[in-house]
Amino acid sequence: MREPGSKGGSSRRRLFTWGEIESRTGRGESKQERWLVIERKVYDISQFYKRHPGGARVISHYAGQDATDPYKAFHVDEVLVNKYLRSLLIGELAPDQPSIEPSKNKMLVEDFRELRTTMERMGLLKPNRLFFFLIFLHILLLDAAAWLTVWYFGTSWVPFLVGVALFTTAQGQLSWFQHDLGHLSVFNKSKWNHVAHKLVLGLLKGLPSSWWNNLHFQHHAKPNCFRKDPDLNMHPFLFTLGKTLSVELGKKKKKFMPYNHQHKYFIGECLCIL
């Protein structure tokens, strides 16, 4: 820390180095402290992470790191979220410190941010409600067609298989529709996305939206990061993704994983994420 000062609204802002921030991860000697950085401002989430609406694990994954990009990706209404952030502010990065951790690839981060800015400027992140209405309508039609086929033609093999095909297609499409609702991509307001997500996933799929959000948000917070991405918790029995995990299993002499055939069972990983 470069400058003394009180927590929160001190006129003299406390300045920190990455060394100080990276030691506050909730592990090791400072296991009670968790700090993270958003747009060069340093926040103490040591107590808040337990009350984080998106789940304690999601925000804890970024303790000791720069969380600027995931913060912008996960929070649609930044004005609302900033009200909570003010009470957690303890300082900012010292002028001689980079905006991201020294271990990160600066050019890669800048390219990603430029890509996001370009997509926003092109309007690619704006929801098209007509498109999603038509998606939902065709799901209902497929679902109705499945039941009508069995009701009208009976339960012999041919109408049964046709009904199964129609119903399976509808459920598959419904999975992607609830996926977009869970990502807050259908309506402009987060509230309506959450309400529709609960109805679609709960009533039409029979699953709790809170369960999906808890696992899926962690996946997107740290995709394919072992011990952080829940989609990899089946390791080492079903999927092995990426060089790091392959090397880890290789050192343990786990020779039964078909690394050279990952492109063939990739659909399994997609279904897991879905």
PDB file of C-alpha atoms in Angstrom:
ATOM      1  CA  MET A   1       0.000   0.000   0.000  1.00  0.00           C
ATOM      2  CA  ARG A   2       1.434   3.365  -1.028  1.00  0.00           C
ATOM      3  CA  GLU A   3      -0.794   5.860   0.802  1.00  0.00           C
ATOM      4  CA  PRO A   4      -2.579   5.632   4.152  1.00  0.00           C
ATOM      5  CA  GLY A   5      -6.259   6.470   4.401  1.00  0.00           C
ATOM      6  CA  SER A   6      -9.545   5.307   5.804  1.00  0.00           C
ATOM      7  CA  LYS A   7     -11.803   2.789   4.083  1.00  0.00           C
ATOM      8  CA  GLY A   8     -14.461   3.970   1.648  1.00  0.00           C
ATOM      9  CA  GLY A   9     -14.852   7.710   1.160  1.00  0.00           C
ATOM     10  CA  SER A  10     -11.477   9.024   2.259  1.00  0.00           C
ATOM     11  CA  SER A  11     -10.281  12.143   0.426  1.00  0.00           C
ATOM     12  CA  ARG A  12      -6.878  10.490   0.093  1.00  0.00           C
ATOM     13  CA  ARG A  13      -7.384   7.361  -1.953  1.00  0.00           C
ATOM     14  CA  ARG A  14      -5.348   4.336  -0.847  1.00  0.00           C
ATOM     15  CA  LEU A  15      -3.023   3.017  -3.521  1.00  0.00           C
ATOM     16  CA  PHE A  16      -2.218  -0.671  -3.898  1.00  0.00           C
ATOM     17  CA  THR A  17       0.182  -2.866  -5.839  1.00  0.00           C
ATOM     18  CA  TRP A  18      -0.716  -6.088  -7.566  1.00  0.00           C
ATOM     19  CA  GLY A  19       1.407  -7.947  -5.058  1.00  0.00           C
ATOM     20  CA  GLU A  20      -0.900  -6.824  -2.248  1.00  0.00           C
ATOM     21  CA  ILE A  21      -4.039  -7.627  -4.221  1.00  0.00           C
ATOM     22  CA  GLU A  22      -2.914 -11.049  -5.428  1.00  0.00           C
ATOM     23  CA  SER A  23      -2.282 -12.119  -1.831  1.00  0.00           C
ATOM     24  CA  ARG A  24      -5.942 -11.486  -0.923  1.00  0.00           C
ATOM     25  CA  THR A  25      -7.551 -14.528  -2.539  1.00  0.00           C
ATOM     26  CA  GLY A  26      -9.202 -16.117   0.488  1.00  0.00           C
ATOM     27  CA  ARG A  27      -6.423 -18.707   0.691  1.00  0.00           C
ATOM     28  CA  GLY A  28      -3.029 -18.948   2.353  1.00  0.00           C
ATOM     29  CA  GLU A  29      -1.975 -16.461   5.032  1.00  0.00           C
ATOM     30  CA  SER A  30      -4.758 -13.997   4.137  1.00  0.00           C
ATOM     31  CA  LYS A  31      -7.540 -16.570   3.998  1.00  0.00           C
ATOM     32  CA  GLN A  32     -10.019 -14.144   5.602  1.00  0.00           C
ATOM     33  CA  GLU A  33      -9.473 -11.431   2.963  1.00  0.00           C
ATOM     34  CA  ARG A  34     -10.722 -11.275  -0.607  1.00  0.00           C
ATOM     35  CA  TRP A  35      -9.956  -8.282  -2.842  1.00  0.00           C
ATOM     36  CA  LEU A  36     -10.577  -7.722  -6.530  1.00  0.00           C
ATOM     37  CA  VAL A  37     -10.106  -4.948  -9.097  1.00  0.00           C
ATOM     38  CA  ILE A  38     -12.698  -3.361 -11.392  1.00  0.00           C
ATOM     39  CA  GLU A  39     -11.530  -0.591 -13.725  1.00  0.00           C
ATOM     40  CA  ARG A  40      -8.436   0.006 -11.552  1.00  0.00           C
ATOM     41  CA  LYS A  41     -10.508   0.406  -8.372  1.00  0.00           C
ATOM     42  CA  VAL A  42      -9.853  -2.038  -5.533  1.00  0.00           C
ATOM     43  CA  TYR A  43     -12.800  -3.588  -3.691  1.00  0.00           C
ATOM     44  CA  ASP A  44     -12.858  -5.621  -0.479  1.00  0.00           C
ATOM     45  CA  ILE A  45     -15.377  -8.463  -0.875  1.00  0.00           C
ATOM     46  CA  SER A  46     -14.257 -10.370   2.230  1.00  0.00           C
ATOM     47  CA  GLN A  47     -17.761 -10.239   3.724  1.00  0.00           C
ATOM     48  CA  PHE A  48     -19.860  -9.322   0.700  1.00  0.00           C
ATOM     49  CA  TYR A  49     -19.008 -12.466  -1.268  1.00  0.00           C
ATOM     50  CA  LYS A  50     -21.236 -14.482   1.081  1.00  0.00           C
ATOM     51  CA  ARG A  51     -24.212 -12.275   0.133  1.00  0.00           C
ATOM     52  CA  HIS A  52     -23.379 -11.908  -3.552  1.00  0.00           C
ATOM     53  CA  PRO A  53     -26.674 -12.398  -5.500  1.00  0.00           C
ATOM     54  CA  GLY A  54     -24.869 -14.339  -8.215  1.00  0.00           C
ATOM     55  CA  GLY A  55     -23.379 -16.777  -5.715  1.00  0.00           C
ATOM     56  CA  ALA A  56     -20.346 -16.772  -3.452  1.00  0.00           C
ATOM     57  CA  ARG A  57     -18.227 -18.971  -5.708  1.00  0.00           C
ATOM     58  CA  VAL A  58     -18.634 -16.863  -8.862  1.00  0.00           C
ATOM     59  CA  ILE A  59     -17.273 -13.675  -7.307  1.00  0.00           C
ATOM     60  CA  SER A  60     -14.677 -15.541  -5.220  1.00  0.00           C
ATOM     61  CA  HIS A  61     -13.130 -16.965  -8.391  1.00  0.00           C
ATOM     62  CA  TYR A  62     -11.851 -13.440  -9.121  1.00  0.00           C
ATOM     63  CA  ALA A  63     -10.400 -12.687  -5.703  1.00  0.00           C
ATOM     64  CA  GLY A  64      -6.891 -11.316  -6.190  1.00  0.00           C
ATOM     65  CA  GLN A  65      -7.550 -10.600  -9.870  1.00  0.00           C
ATOM     66  CA  ASP A  66      -8.860  -7.974 -12.276  1.00  0.00           C
ATOM     67  CA  ALA A  67     -12.612  -8.600 -12.649  1.00  0.00           C
ATOM     68  CA  THR A  68     -13.422  -5.752 -15.052  1.00  0.00           C
ATOM     69  CA  ASP A  69     -14.468  -7.873 -18.027  1.00  0.00           C
ATOM     70  CA  PRO A  70     -16.601 -10.439 -16.151  1.00  0.00           C
ATOM     71  CA  TYR A  71     -18.173  -7.582 -14.178  1.00  0.00           C
ATOM     72  CA  LYS A  72     -19.347  -5.944 -17.406  1.00  0.00           C
ATOM     73  CA  ALA A  73     -20.421  -9.264 -18.896  1.00  0.00           C
ATOM     74  CA  PHE A  74     -22.486 -10.416 -15.909  1.00  0.00           C
ATOM     75  CA  HIS A  75     -24.122  -7.140 -14.873  1.00  0.00           C
ATOM     76  CA  VAL A  76     -26.579  -5.602 -17.309  1.00  0.00           C
ATOM     77  CA  ASP A  77     -27.642  -2.767 -14.987  1.00  0.00           C
ATOM     78  CA  GLU A  78     -24.325  -1.248 -13.895  1.00  0.00           C
ATOM     79  CA  VAL A  79     -26.045   1.751 -12.287  1.00  0.00           C
ATOM     80  CA  LEU A  80     -27.789  -0.534  -9.794  1.00  0.00           C
ATOM     81  CA  VAL A  81     -24.684  -2.614  -9.092  1.00  0.00           C
ATOM     82  CA  ASN A  82     -22.505   0.460  -8.544  1.00  0.00           C
ATOM     83  CA  LYS A  83     -24.645   1.326  -5.511  1.00  0.00           C
ATOM     84  CA  TYR A  84     -23.380  -1.834  -3.839  1.00  0.00           C
ATOM     85  CA  LEU A  85     -19.815  -1.350  -5.017  1.00  0.00           C
ATOM     86  CA  ARG A  86     -19.389   2.033  -3.337  1.00  0.00           C
ATOM     87  CA  SER A  87     -19.474   0.518   0.144  1.00  0.00           C
ATOM     88  CA  LEU A  88     -16.814  -2.038  -0.833  1.00  0.00           C
ATOM     89  CA  LEU A  89     -14.311   0.436  -2.327  1.00  0.00           C
ATOM     90  CA  ILE A  90     -11.031   0.596  -0.406  1.00  0.00           C
ATOM     91  CA  GLY A  91      -8.694   2.249  -2.925  1.00  0.00           C
ATOM     92  CA  GLU A  92      -7.236   1.925  -6.391  1.00  0.00           C
ATOM     93  CA  LEU A  93      -4.182   0.696  -8.227  1.00  0.00           C
ATOM     94  CA  ALA A  94      -1.056   2.806  -7.892  1.00  0.00           C
ATOM     95  CA  PRO A  95      -0.260   4.860 -11.041  1.00  0.00           C
ATOM     96  CA  ASP A  96       2.753   2.675 -11.838  1.00  0.00           C
ATOM     97  CA  GLN A  97       0.679  -0.530 -11.744  1.00  0.00           C
ATOM     98  CA  PRO A  98      -0.827  -2.067 -14.922  1.00  0.00           C
ATOM     99  CA  SER A  99      -4.616  -2.257 -15.192  1.00  0.00           C
ATOM    100  CA  ILE A 100      -4.545  -6.062 -15.256  1.00  0.00           C
ATOM    101  CA  GLU A 101      -2.451  -8.667 -13.456  1.00  0.00           C
ATOM    102  CA  PRO A 102       1.149  -8.803 -14.714  1.00  0.00           C
ATOM    103  CA  SER A 103       0.660 -12.493 -15.515  1.00  0.00           C
ATOM    104  CA  LYS A 104      -2.081 -11.757 -18.077  1.00  0.00           C
ATOM    105  CA  ASN A 105      -1.543 -11.245 -21.789  1.00  0.00           C
ATOM    106  CA  LYS A 106      -2.212  -7.513 -22.215  1.00  0.00           C
ATOM    107  CA  MET A 107      -2.655  -7.687 -25.995  1.00  0.00           C
ATOM    108  CA  LEU A 108      -5.170 -10.518 -25.683  1.00  0.00           C
ATOM    109  CA  VAL A 109      -7.222  -8.575 -23.134  1.00  0.00           C
ATOM    110  CA  GLU A 110      -7.170  -5.439 -25.286  1.00  0.00           C
ATOM    111  CA  ASP A 111      -8.233  -7.425 -28.365  1.00  0.00           C
ATOM    112  CA  PHE A 112     -11.133  -8.941 -26.430  1.00  0.00           C
ATOM    113  CA  ARG A 113     -12.308  -5.539 -25.206  1.00  0.00           C
ATOM    114  CA  GLU A 114     -12.065  -4.118 -28.711  1.00  0.00           C
ATOM    115  CA  LEU A 115     -14.140  -7.042 -29.995  1.00  0.00           C
ATOM    116  CA  ARG A 116     -16.834  -6.435 -27.363  1.00  0.00           C
ATOM    117  CA  THR A 117     -16.928  -2.711 -28.179  1.00  0.00           C
ATOM    118  CA  THR A 118     -17.317  -3.510 -31.884  1.00  0.00           C
ATOM    119  CA  MET A 119     -20.165  -5.932 -31.173  1.00  0.00           C
ATOM    120  CA  GLU A 120     -21.955  -3.359 -29.014  1.00  0.00           C
ATOM    121  CA  ARG A 121     -21.529  -0.698 -31.712  1.00  0.00           C
ATOM    122  CA  MET A 122     -23.011  -3.085 -34.306  1.00  0.00           C
ATOM    123  CA  GLY A 123     -25.985  -3.765 -32.030  1.00  0.00           C
ATOM    124  CA  LEU A 124     -25.269  -7.489 -31.821  1.00  0.00           C
ATOM    125  CA  LEU A 125     -25.962  -7.566 -28.078  1.00  0.00           C
ATOM    126  CA  LYS A 126     -29.424  -6.030 -28.381  1.00  0.00           C
ATOM    127  CA  PRO A 127     -32.271  -8.586 -28.013  1.00  0.00           C
ATOM    128  CA  ASN A 128     -34.593  -9.278 -30.937  1.00  0.00           C
ATOM    129  CA  ARG A 129     -37.912 -10.036 -29.250  1.00  0.00           C
ATOM    130  CA  LEU A 130     -39.659 -11.045 -32.488  1.00  0.00           C
ATOM    131  CA  PHE A 131     -37.011 -13.711 -33.107  1.00  0.00           C
ATOM    132  CA  PHE A 132     -37.395 -15.165 -29.621  1.00  0.00           C
ATOM    133  CA  PHE A 133     -41.204 -15.044 -29.866  1.00  0.00           C
ATOM    134  CA  LEU A 134     -41.074 -17.095 -33.053  1.00  0.00           C
ATOM    135  CA  ILE A 135     -38.631 -19.517 -31.416  1.00  0.00           C
ATOM    136  CA  PHE A 136     -40.988 -20.022 -28.469  1.00  0.00           C
ATOM    137  CA  LEU A 137     -43.998 -20.353 -30.796  1.00  0.00           C
ATOM    138  CA  HIS A 138     -42.397 -23.095 -32.870  1.00  0.00           C
ATOM    139  CA  ILE A 139     -41.437 -24.926 -29.670  1.00  0.00           C
ATOM    140  CA  LEU A 140     -45.079 -24.918 -28.542  1.00  0.00           C
ATOM    141  CA  LEU A 141     -46.208 -26.113 -31.992  1.00  0.00           C
ATOM    142  CA  LEU A 142     -43.718 -28.999 -31.960  1.00  0.00           C
ATOM    143  CA  ASP A 143     -44.781 -29.931 -28.444  1.00  0.00           C
ATOM    144  CA  ALA A 144     -48.460 -29.864 -29.393  1.00  0.00           C
ATOM    145  CA  ALA A 145     -47.765 -31.868 -32.576  1.00  0.00           C
ATOM    146  CA  ALA A 146     -46.048 -34.573 -30.515  1.00  0.00           C
ATOM    147  CA  TRP A 147     -49.025 -35.030 -28.213  1.00  0.00           C
ATOM    148  CA  LEU A 148     -51.593 -34.809 -31.040  1.00  0.00           C
ATOM    149  CA  THR A 149     -49.738 -37.457 -33.055  1.00  0.00           C
ATOM    150  CA  VAL A 150     -49.989 -39.992 -30.246  1.00  0.00           C
ATOM    151  CA  TRP A 151     -53.552 -38.964 -29.349  1.00  0.00           C
ATOM    152  CA  TYR A 152     -54.876 -39.197 -32.910  1.00  0.00           C
ATOM    153  CA  PHE A 153     -52.885 -42.133 -34.371  1.00  0.00           C
ATOM    154  CA  GLY A 154     -52.556 -44.181 -31.209  1.00  0.00           C
ATOM    155  CA  THR A 155     -49.525 -45.686 -29.490  1.00  0.00           C
ATOM    156  CA  SER A 156     -48.299 -48.075 -32.165  1.00  0.00           C
ATOM    157  CA  TRP A 157     -44.594 -47.919 -33.025  1.00  0.00           C
ATOM    158  CA  VAL A 158     -44.708 -45.449 -35.937  1.00  0.00           C
ATOM    159  CA  PRO A 159     -46.804 -42.665 -34.312  1.00  0.00           C
ATOM    160  CA  PHE A 160     -44.975 -43.254 -31.038  1.00  0.00           C
ATOM    161  CA  LEU A 161     -41.565 -42.743 -32.645  1.00  0.00           C
ATOM    162  CA  VAL A 162     -42.796 -39.716 -34.588  1.00  0.00           C
ATOM    163  CA  GLY A 163     -44.174 -38.233 -31.366  1.00  0.00           C
ATOM    164  CA  VAL A 164     -40.891 -38.896 -29.565  1.00  0.00           C
ATOM    165  CA  ALA A 165     -38.930 -37.198 -32.368  1.00  0.00           C
ATOM    166  CA  LEU A 166     -41.186 -34.130 -32.268  1.00  0.00           C
ATOM    167  CA  PHE A 167     -41.147 -33.926 -28.475  1.00  0.00           C
ATOM    168  CA  THR A 168     -37.365 -34.403 -28.285  1.00  0.00           C
ATOM    169  CA  THR A 169     -36.818 -31.642 -30.849  1.00  0.00           C
ATOM    170  CA  ALA A 170     -39.098 -29.325 -28.889  1.00  0.00           C
ATOM    171  CA  GLN A 171     -37.282 -30.041 -25.631  1.00  0.00           C
ATOM    172  CA  GLY A 172     -33.903 -29.505 -27.273  1.00  0.00           C
ATOM    173  CA  GLN A 173     -35.008 -26.145 -28.655  1.00  0.00           C
ATOM    174  CA  LEU A 174     -36.526 -25.278 -25.287  1.00  0.00           C
ATOM    175  CA  SER A 175     -33.161 -25.944 -23.634  1.00  0.00           C
ATOM    176  CA  TRP A 176     -31.518 -23.330 -25.828  1.00  0.00           C
ATOM    177  CA  PHE A 177     -34.388 -20.903 -25.248  1.00  0.00           C
ATOM    178  CA  GLN A 178     -34.055 -21.152 -21.469  1.00  0.00           C
ATOM    179  CA  HIS A 179     -30.304 -20.805 -21.958  1.00  0.00           C
ATOM    180  CA  ASP A 180     -30.824 -17.400 -23.625  1.00  0.00           C
ATOM    181  CA  LEU A 181     -33.251 -16.365 -20.889  1.00  0.00           C
ATOM    182  CA  GLY A 182     -30.699 -17.355 -18.260  1.00  0.00           C
ATOM    183  CA  HIS A 183     -28.142 -15.179 -20.033  1.00  0.00           C
ATOM    184  CA  LEU A 184     -30.575 -12.228 -19.854  1.00  0.00           C
ATOM    185  CA  SER A 185     -30.581 -12.056 -23.648  1.00  0.00           C
ATOM    186  CA  VAL A 186     -34.306 -12.040 -24.457  1.00  0.00           C
ATOM    187  CA  PHE A 187     -35.708  -8.964 -22.690  1.00  0.00           C
ATOM    188  CA  ASN A 188     -34.134  -5.565 -22.035  1.00  0.00           C
ATOM    189  CA  LYS A 189     -34.888  -5.788 -18.308  1.00  0.00           C
ATOM    190  CA  SER A 190     -33.082  -8.380 -16.182  1.00  0.00           C
ATOM    191  CA  LYS A 191     -36.208  -8.851 -14.060  1.00  0.00           C
ATOM    192  CA  TRP A 192     -38.316 -10.089 -16.976  1.00  0.00           C
ATOM    193  CA  ASN A 193     -35.562 -12.449 -18.112  1.00  0.00           C
ATOM    194  CA  HIS A 194     -35.381 -13.951 -14.618  1.00  0.00           C
ATOM    195  CA  VAL A 195     -39.175 -14.337 -14.352  1.00  0.00           C
ATOM    196  CA  ALA A 196     -39.464 -15.972 -17.785  1.00  0.00           C
ATOM    197  CA  HIS A 197     -36.463 -18.194 -17.051  1.00  0.00           C
ATOM    198  CA  LYS A 198     -38.078 -19.513 -13.879  1.00  0.00           C
ATOM    199  CA  LEU A 199     -41.338 -20.234 -15.702  1.00  0.00           C
ATOM    200  CA  VAL A 200     -39.761 -21.882 -18.745  1.00  0.00           C
ATOM    201  CA  LEU A 201     -37.158 -23.948 -16.916  1.00  0.00           C
ATOM    202  CA  GLY A 202     -39.374 -24.738 -13.938  1.00  0.00           C
ATOM    203  CA  LEU A 203     -42.702 -25.502 -15.646  1.00  0.00           C
ATOM    204  CA  LEU A 204     -41.635 -26.750 -19.079  1.00  0.00           C
ATOM    205  CA  LYS A 205     -38.318 -28.425 -18.222  1.00  0.00           C
ATOM    206  CA  GLY A 206     -38.859 -29.376 -14.578  1.00  0.00           C
ATOM    207  CA  LEU A 207     -35.599 -27.894 -13.299  1.00  0.00           C
ATOM    208  CA  PRO A 208     -34.907 -25.078 -10.798  1.00  0.00           C
ATOM    209  CA  SER A 209     -33.506 -21.933 -12.412  1.00  0.00           C
ATOM    210  CA  SER A 210     -31.354 -21.257  -9.332  1.00  0.00           C
ATOM    211  CA  TRP A 211     -29.512 -24.562  -9.876  1.00  0.00           C
ATOM    212  CA  TRP A 212     -28.847 -23.755 -13.543  1.00  0.00           C
ATOM    213  CA  ASN A 213     -27.703 -20.196 -12.774  1.00  0.00           C
ATOM    214  CA  ASN A 214     -25.375 -21.310  -9.993  1.00  0.00           C
ATOM    215  CA  LEU A 215     -23.571 -23.815 -12.214  1.00  0.00           C
ATOM    216  CA  HIS A 216     -23.732 -21.960 -15.531  1.00  0.00           C
ATOM    217  CA  PHE A 217     -22.516 -18.619 -14.187  1.00  0.00           C
ATOM    218  CA  GLN A 218     -19.521 -20.369 -12.650  1.00  0.00           C
ATOM    219  CA  HIS A 219     -18.837 -22.005 -16.002  1.00  0.00           C
ATOM    220  CA  HIS A 220     -18.784 -18.652 -17.795  1.00  0.00           C
ATOM    221  CA  ALA A 221     -16.798 -17.010 -15.003  1.00  0.00           C
ATOM    222  CA  LYS A 222     -13.967 -19.508 -15.453  1.00  0.00           C
ATOM    223  CA  PRO A 223     -14.681 -21.649 -18.537  1.00  0.00           C
ATOM    224  CA  ASN A 224     -12.771 -24.936 -18.615  1.00  0.00           C
ATOM    225  CA  CYS A 225     -10.721 -24.011 -15.511  1.00  0.00           C
ATOM    226  CA  PHE A 226     -10.278 -27.156 -13.433  1.00  0.00           C
ATOM    227  CA  ARG A 227     -11.733 -26.886  -9.895  1.00  0.00           C
ATOM    228  CA  LYS A 228     -13.589 -23.679 -10.853  1.00  0.00           C
ATOM    229  CA  ASP A 229     -15.761 -24.691 -13.817  1.00  0.00           C
ATOM    230  CA  PRO A 230     -18.495 -27.091 -12.555  1.00  0.00           C
ATOM    231  CA  ASP A 231     -18.808 -28.550 -16.059  1.00  0.00           C
ATOM    232  CA  LEU A 232     -15.458 -30.254 -15.458  1.00  0.00           C
ATOM    233  CA  ASN A 233     -16.414 -31.820 -12.139  1.00  0.00           C
ATOM    234  CA  MET A 234     -16.953 -35.181 -13.832  1.00  0.00           C
ATOM    235  CA  HIS A 235     -13.179 -35.319 -14.347  1.00  0.00           C
ATOM    236  CA  PRO A 236     -11.571 -37.719 -15.093  1.00  0.00           C
ATOM    237  CA  PHE A 237     -14.380 -40.040 -16.139  1.00  0.00           C
ATOM    238  CA  LEU A 238     -16.288 -38.314 -18.958  1.00  0.00           C
ATOM    239  CA  PHE A 239     -14.551 -35.278 -20.471  1.00  0.00           C
ATOM    240  CA  THR A 240     -11.044 -33.923 -20.522  1.00  0.00           C
ATOM    241  CA  LEU A 241     -10.668 -30.506 -22.127  1.00  0.00           C
ATOM    242  CA  GLY A 242      -7.593 -28.423 -22.791  1.00  0.00           C
ATOM    243  CA  LYS A 243      -3.869 -28.946 -22.476  1.00  0.00           C
ATOM    244  CA  THR A 244      -3.633 -28.306 -18.719  1.00  0.00           C
ATOM    245  CA  LEU A 245      -6.085 -31.037 -17.794  1.00  0.00           C
ATOM    246  CA  SER A 246      -4.572 -33.472 -20.284  1.00  0.00           C
ATOM    247  CA  VAL A 247      -1.091 -32.943 -18.855  1.00  0.00           C
ATOM    248  CA  GLU A 248      -2.399 -33.382 -15.322  1.00  0.00           C
ATOM    249  CA  LEU A 249      -3.987 -36.726 -16.180  1.00  0.00           C
ATOM    250  CA  GLY A 250      -0.921 -37.714 -18.174  1.00  0.00           C
ATOM    251  CA  LYS A 251       1.292 -37.264 -15.116  1.00  0.00           C
ATOM    252  CA  LYS A 252      -1.080 -39.497 -13.162  1.00  0.00           C
ATOM    253  CA  LYS A 253      -0.744 -42.177 -15.865  1.00  0.00           C
ATOM    254  CA  LYS A 254      -4.442 -41.968 -16.727  1.00  0.00           C
ATOM    255  CA  LYS A 255      -4.100 -43.474 -20.179  1.00  0.00           C
ATOM    256  CA  PHE A 256      -7.757 -44.287 -20.768  1.00  0.00           C
ATOM    257  CA  MET A 257      -8.814 -40.786 -21.880  1.00  0.00           C
ATOM    258  CA  PRO A 258      -8.991 -40.503 -25.714  1.00  0.00           C
ATOM    259  CA  TYR A 259      -7.418 -37.067 -26.036  1.00  0.00           C
ATOM    260  CA  ASN A 260      -6.999 -37.425 -29.783  1.00  0.00           C
ATOM    261  CA  HIS A 261     -10.768 -37.944 -30.213  1.00  0.00           C
ATOM    262  CA  GLN A 262     -11.990 -34.871 -28.321  1.00  0.00           C
ATOM    263  CA  HIS A 263     -13.463 -33.394 -31.478  1.00  0.00           C
ATOM    264  CA  LYS A 264     -15.797 -36.423 -31.737  1.00  0.00           C
ATOM    265  CA  TYR A 265     -17.271 -36.250 -28.226  1.00  0.00           C
ATOM    266  CA  PHE A 266     -17.367 -32.439 -28.103  1.00  0.00           C
ATOM    267  CA  ILE A 267     -21.185 -32.596 -28.404  1.00  0.00           C
ATOM    268  CA  GLY A 268     -21.232 -34.183 -24.943  1.00  0.00           C
ATOM    269  CA  GLU A 269     -19.514 -31.148 -23.467  1.00  0.00           C
ATOM    270  CA  CYS A 270     -22.065 -28.902 -25.207  1.00  0.00           C
ATOM    271  CA  LEU A 271     -24.945 -30.820 -23.638  1.00  0.00           C
ATOM    272  CA  CYS A 272     -23.295 -30.547 -20.245  1.00  0.00           C
ATOM    273  CA  ILE A 273     -22.997 -26.771 -20.607  1.00  0.00           C
ATOM    274  CA  LEU A 274     -26.554 -26.555 -21.927  1.00  0.00           C
TER     275      LEU A 274
END
